[in-house]
Tab-separated table of C-alpha atoms in Angstrom:
chain	number	residue	atom	x	y	z
I	1	UNK	CA	-0.072	0.092	0.079
I	2	UNK	CA	1.373	3.465	-0.857
I	3	UNK	CA	-0.158	6.569	0.327
I	4	UNK	CA	-2.290	8.682	-1.703
I	5	UNK	CA	-0.226	10.823	-4.263
I	6	UNK	CA	-0.443	14.372	-2.904
I	7	UNK	CA	-1.548	15.572	-6.347
I	8	UNK	CA	-4.412	14.906	-8.702
I	9	UNK	CA	-4.248	11.393	-9.936
I	10	UNK	CA	-3.030	10.818	-13.524
I	11	UNK	CA	-5.239	8.725	-15.698
I	12	UNK	CA	-4.409	7.768	-19.252
I	13	UNK	CA	-6.975	6.189	-21.338
I	14	UNK	CA	-5.669	4.227	-24.431
I	15	UNK	CA	-6.810	2.876	-27.697
I	16	UNK	CA	-5.536	1.785	-31.214
I	17	UNK	CA	-6.034	5.120	-32.782
I	18	UNK	CA	-6.092	7.674	-29.948
I	19	UNK	CA	-9.315	9.377	-31.281
I	20	UNK	CA	-12.539	7.373	-30.615
I	21	UNK	CA	-12.638	4.831	-28.077
I	22	UNK	CA	-10.020	6.355	-25.794
I	23	UNK	CA	-11.710	9.573	-25.813
I	24	UNK	CA	-15.155	7.929	-24.647
I	25	UNK	CA	-12.973	5.975	-22.205
I	26	UNK	CA	-11.823	9.493	-20.924
I	27	UNK	CA	-15.371	10.863	-20.681
I	28	UNK	CA	-16.594	7.805	-18.624
I	29	UNK	CA	-13.330	7.807	-16.555
I	30	UNK	CA	-14.002	11.502	-15.587
I	31	UNK	CA	-17.454	10.841	-14.581
I	32	UNK	CA	-16.542	7.687	-12.629
I	33	UNK	CA	-13.673	9.417	-10.917
I	34	UNK	CA	-15.895	12.504	-10.123
I	35	UNK	CA	-18.443	10.170	-8.759
I	36	UNK	CA	-15.850	8.680	-6.508
I	37	UNK	CA	-14.558	12.024	-5.335
I	38	UNK	CA	-11.063	11.449	-6.688
I	39	UNK	CA	-9.183	14.406	-7.995
I	40	UNK	CA	-7.842	13.416	-11.335
I	41	UNK	CA	-6.363	14.521	-14.515
I	42	UNK	CA	-7.445	12.363	-17.429
I	43	UNK	CA	-5.630	12.167	-20.796
I	44	UNK	CA	-6.313	9.963	-23.810
I	45	UNK	CA	-3.934	8.708	-26.385
I	46	UNK	CA	-2.989	6.026	-28.723
I	47	UNK	CA	-1.199	2.752	-27.878
I	48	UNK	CA	2.048	3.592	-29.479
I	49	UNK	CA	2.154	7.174	-27.820
I	50	UNK	CA	1.135	5.596	-24.558
I	51	UNK	CA	4.303	3.319	-24.552
I	52	UNK	CA	6.487	6.444	-23.801
I	53	UNK	CA	4.271	7.939	-21.094
I	54	UNK	CA	3.569	7.524	-17.308
I	55	UNK	CA	0.529	7.730	-15.250
I	56	UNK	CA	-1.041	6.369	-12.062
I	57	UNK	CA	-3.784	4.471	-13.762
I	58	UNK	CA	-3.892	3.332	-17.336
I	59	UNK	CA	-7.399	2.194	-18.916
I	60	UNK	CA	-7.776	0.430	-22.103
I	61	UNK	CA	-9.470	-2.230	-23.876
I	62	UNK	CA	-8.115	-5.884	-22.944
I	63	UNK	CA	-6.388	-6.271	-26.233
I	64	UNK	CA	-4.012	-3.520	-25.281
I	65	UNK	CA	-3.517	-4.051	-21.497
I	66	UNK	CA	-0.607	-6.207	-21.859
I	67	UNK	CA	1.240	-3.424	-23.479
I	68	UNK	CA	0.773	-1.005	-20.861
I	69	UNK	CA	2.357	-2.593	-17.851
I	70	UNK	CA	5.361	-0.129	-17.998
I	71	UNK	CA	3.018	2.896	-18.336
I	72	UNK	CA	1.269	2.671	-14.958
I	73	UNK	CA	1.041	0.550	-11.731
I	74	UNK	CA	-2.549	0.192	-12.221
I	75	UNK	CA	-3.868	-1.042	-15.627
I	76	UNK	CA	-7.590	-1.508	-15.929
I	77	UNK	CA	-9.267	-3.486	-18.730
I	78	UNK	CA	-12.427	-2.506	-20.219
I	79	UNK	CA	-14.818	-4.522	-22.417
I	80	UNK	CA	-17.999	-2.487	-22.406
I	81	UNK	CA	-17.504	1.286	-23.031
I	82	UNK	CA	-21.016	2.097	-22.174
I	83	UNK	CA	-20.707	0.594	-18.704
I	84	UNK	CA	-19.865	3.756	-16.704
I	85	UNK	CA	-20.953	1.966	-13.330
I	86	UNK	CA	-18.774	-0.897	-14.193
I	87	UNK	CA	-15.694	1.273	-14.680
I	88	UNK	CA	-16.511	3.027	-11.454
I	89	UNK	CA	-16.492	-0.242	-9.706
I	90	UNK	CA	-13.083	-1.205	-11.142
I	91	UNK	CA	-11.700	2.343	-10.295
I	92	UNK	CA	-12.997	1.903	-6.870
I	93	UNK	CA	-11.653	-1.405	-6.165
I	94	UNK	CA	-8.122	-0.747	-7.810
I	95	UNK	CA	-7.651	2.614	-5.892
I	96	UNK	CA	-8.514	1.032	-2.542
I	97	UNK	CA	-6.027	-1.695	-3.209
I	98	UNK	CA	-3.394	0.831	-3.840
I	99	UNK	CA	-4.352	2.722	-0.787
I	100	UNK	CA	-5.297	5.841	-2.732
I	101	UNK	CA	-8.889	5.647	-1.754
I	102	UNK	CA	-10.164	4.708	1.770
N	1	UNK	CA	-18.358	24.633	-36.339
N	2	UNK	CA	-19.848	23.296	-39.480
N	3	UNK	CA	-22.458	20.674	-38.992
N	4	UNK	CA	-21.304	17.078	-39.365
N	5	UNK	CA	-22.407	14.951	-42.252
N	6	UNK	CA	-24.830	12.313	-40.879
N	7	UNK	CA	-26.150	9.228	-42.671
N	8	UNK	CA	-27.248	5.722	-42.196
N	9	UNK	CA	-27.862	2.340	-43.599
N	10	UNK	CA	-30.655	-0.014	-42.501
N	11	UNK	CA	-30.579	-3.757	-43.317
N	12	UNK	CA	-26.884	-3.451	-44.539
N	13	UNK	CA	-25.678	-6.792	-45.838
N	14	UNK	CA	-21.957	-7.897	-44.823
N	15	UNK	CA	-20.525	-11.278	-44.781
N	16	UNK	CA	-17.740	-10.368	-42.444
N	17	UNK	CA	-16.456	-7.545	-40.177
N	18	UNK	CA	-14.596	-5.927	-43.179
N	19	UNK	CA	-17.740	-5.699	-45.223
N	20	UNK	CA	-19.577	-4.109	-42.202
N	21	UNK	CA	-16.931	-1.592	-41.845
N	22	UNK	CA	-17.139	-0.746	-45.555
N	23	UNK	CA	-21.082	-0.662	-45.211
N	24	UNK	CA	-20.909	1.819	-42.524
N	25	UNK	CA	-18.302	4.050	-44.247
N	26	UNK	CA	-20.084	3.903	-47.794
N	27	UNK	CA	-22.346	6.801	-47.074
N	28	UNK	CA	-19.609	8.931	-45.866
N	29	UNK	CA	-17.421	8.006	-48.923
N	30	UNK	CA	-20.498	8.762	-51.221
N	31	UNK	CA	-20.926	12.206	-49.490
N	32	UNK	CA	-17.041	12.977	-49.895
N	33	UNK	CA	-16.885	13.239	-46.050
N	34	UNK	CA	-13.975	10.610	-46.086
N	35	UNK	CA	-11.853	9.640	-48.999
N	36	UNK	CA	-12.295	6.076	-50.466
N	37	UNK	CA	-9.373	5.000	-48.613
N	38	UNK	CA	-10.727	5.648	-45.078
N	39	UNK	CA	-12.465	2.349	-44.447
N	40	UNK	CA	-9.537	0.598	-45.610
N	41	UNK	CA	-7.413	2.180	-42.988
N	42	UNK	CA	-9.992	1.423	-40.300
N	43	UNK	CA	-9.589	-2.155	-41.359
N	44	UNK	CA	-5.942	-1.885	-41.378
N	45	UNK	CA	-5.674	-0.349	-37.873
N	46	UNK	CA	-7.960	-3.428	-36.665
N	47	UNK	CA	-5.649	-5.986	-38.473
N	48	UNK	CA	-2.680	-4.367	-36.758
N	49	UNK	CA	-4.121	-3.814	-33.187
N	50	UNK	CA	-7.070	-6.176	-33.071
N	51	UNK	CA	-10.760	-5.241	-32.837
N	52	UNK	CA	-10.241	-1.826	-31.364
N	53	UNK	CA	-13.610	-0.448	-32.716
N	54	UNK	CA	-15.902	-2.923	-30.904
N	55	UNK	CA	-17.079	-0.826	-27.754
N	56	UNK	CA	-20.037	-2.760	-26.316
N	57	UNK	CA	-21.885	-5.913	-26.942
N	58	UNK	CA	-22.979	-5.668	-30.457
N	59	UNK	CA	-21.570	-2.259	-31.141
N	60	UNK	CA	-18.660	-1.213	-33.108
N	61	UNK	CA	-17.152	2.372	-33.783
N	62	UNK	CA	-15.072	2.383	-36.924
N	63	UNK	CA	-12.788	5.340	-37.229
N	64	UNK	CA	-9.350	6.172	-38.420
N	65	UNK	CA	-7.159	9.375	-37.919
N	66	UNK	CA	-7.625	12.604	-39.838
N	67	UNK	CA	-4.666	11.924	-42.183
N	68	UNK	CA	-6.309	8.630	-43.173
N	69	UNK	CA	-8.540	10.571	-45.464
N	70	UNK	CA	-11.201	12.281	-43.172
N	71	UNK	CA	-12.376	15.331	-45.099
N	72	UNK	CA	-15.341	16.553	-42.928
N	73	UNK	CA	-16.783	15.982	-39.518
N	74	UNK	CA	-19.081	12.987	-40.126
N	75	UNK	CA	-21.071	10.201	-38.414
N	76	UNK	CA	-23.068	7.227	-39.956
N	77	UNK	CA	-24.541	3.974	-38.926
N	78	UNK	CA	-25.074	0.504	-40.611
N	79	UNK	CA	-27.660	-1.657	-39.050
N	80	UNK	CA	-26.626	-5.074	-40.402
N	81	UNK	CA	-29.221	-7.360	-41.503
N	82	UNK	CA	-27.206	-10.414	-39.934
N	83	UNK	CA	-24.490	-9.768	-37.077
N	84	UNK	CA	-20.975	-10.476	-37.931
N	85	UNK	CA	-17.933	-11.594	-35.838
N	86	UNK	CA	-15.248	-9.094	-35.176
N	87	UNK	CA	-12.886	-11.421	-33.170
N	88	UNK	CA	-13.636	-9.705	-29.780
N	89	UNK	CA	-13.706	-11.830	-26.778
N	90	UNK	CA	-16.775	-10.481	-25.345
N	91	UNK	CA	-18.736	-8.244	-27.327
N	92	UNK	CA	-19.328	-10.361	-30.584
N	93	UNK	CA	-21.431	-10.582	-32.593
N	94	UNK	CA	-21.760	-7.096	-33.802
N	95	UNK	CA	-25.074	-5.820	-35.665
N	96	UNK	CA	-24.431	-2.007	-35.272
N	97	UNK	CA	-21.446	-0.398	-36.901
N	98	UNK	CA	-21.075	3.216	-36.366
N	99	UNK	CA	-18.398	5.108	-38.273
N	100	UNK	CA	-16.989	8.742	-37.794
N	101	UNK	CA	-14.420	10.770	-39.381
N	102	UNK	CA	-12.702	14.048	-38.019
N	103	UNK	CA	-10.789	16.354	-40.188
N	104	UNK	CA	-8.488	17.166	-37.229
N	105	UNK	CA	-7.693	16.025	-33.747
N	106	UNK	CA	-10.345	18.419	-32.134
N	107	UNK	CA	-13.372	18.863	-34.309
N	108	UNK	CA	-14.912	15.465	-33.184
N	109	UNK	CA	-14.705	16.042	-29.454
N	110	UNK	CA	-18.263	17.319	-28.940
N	111	UNK	CA	-19.770	14.860	-31.446
N	112	UNK	CA	-18.152	11.890	-29.619
N	113	UNK	CA	-19.032	13.191	-26.277
N	114	UNK	CA	-22.667	13.515	-27.334
N	115	UNK	CA	-22.446	10.004	-29.048
N	116	UNK	CA	-21.188	8.551	-25.864
N	117	UNK	CA	-24.035	10.092	-23.863
N	118	UNK	CA	-26.647	8.776	-26.446
N	119	UNK	CA	-25.261	5.386	-26.442
N	120	UNK	CA	-25.577	5.073	-22.750
N	121	UNK	CA	-29.004	6.291	-22.979
N	122	UNK	CA	-29.880	3.497	-25.528
N	123	UNK	CA	-29.527	5.125	-29.019
N	124	UNK	CA	-28.169	1.922	-30.303
N	125	UNK	CA	-31.440	0.125	-29.848
N	126	UNK	CA	-33.368	3.045	-31.471
N	127	UNK	CA	-31.072	2.716	-34.442
N	128	UNK	CA	-31.871	-1.137	-34.587
N	129	UNK	CA	-35.403	-0.520	-34.649
N	130	UNK	CA	-35.536	2.194	-37.230
N	131	UNK	CA	-37.829	1.126	-39.995
N	132	UNK	CA	-35.905	2.729	-42.737
N	133	UNK	CA	-32.752	5.162	-43.608
N	134	UNK	CA	-34.635	8.281	-42.876
N	135	UNK	CA	-35.848	7.137	-39.590
N	136	UNK	CA	-32.234	6.046	-38.791
N	137	UNK	CA	-30.876	9.431	-39.788
N	138	UNK	CA	-33.311	11.309	-37.757
N	139	UNK	CA	-32.267	9.230	-34.682
N	140	UNK	CA	-28.515	9.832	-35.431
N	141	UNK	CA	-29.129	13.545	-35.973
N	142	UNK	CA	-29.819	13.841	-32.117
N	143	UNK	CA	-26.048	13.306	-31.730
N	144	UNK	CA	-24.325	16.778	-31.969
């Protein structure tokens, strides 16, 4: 367990192209994080660019998550982009496991 | 900002996912909103990265980058007469393929935000139930 970062959480949403699904993920992640009361800055990008980036949490489709282990300590895999509640639950669980959310 | 080009195909016939992507992009190509190479780029990206465009059970969103031949902001939907497999481990088969194009990295932000909200609110089923192209276009035009 590590203490909550003393700054907004950095979240990266990733897809193959960096324009469509990653953008929808970004909007859903912002909604979910807001409802969890987590101060976060969310950016979206394509998987190639993501490899050179660092974040606290990376969110992507399952087909990309294997490639994101070096990008963030927490990598969440999403299969249904319409399921904001599901994403909220995944974030809640992961942030608690990290000790970033009590 | 200029209004997006919006169109739809109801009862589209496709034998595989590549055909489904072409079906969704076809009205955009016809309208000149994307170049003829655009659907092939959408397919090429999926061949390289996997079925990135499958967003939810039964729903795909085909798109490529501005430099891949997107001319105008545009959005279309193809409701397939028979669903096809995209090779997605959880969301196959797909019977609704949406396609969008954006001429730059910013023009589509509002459109996609609106699309995401409408998808959460059930616009996919409204499109699936649309009796004809005009009705489907009317549904899709709410996405702004």
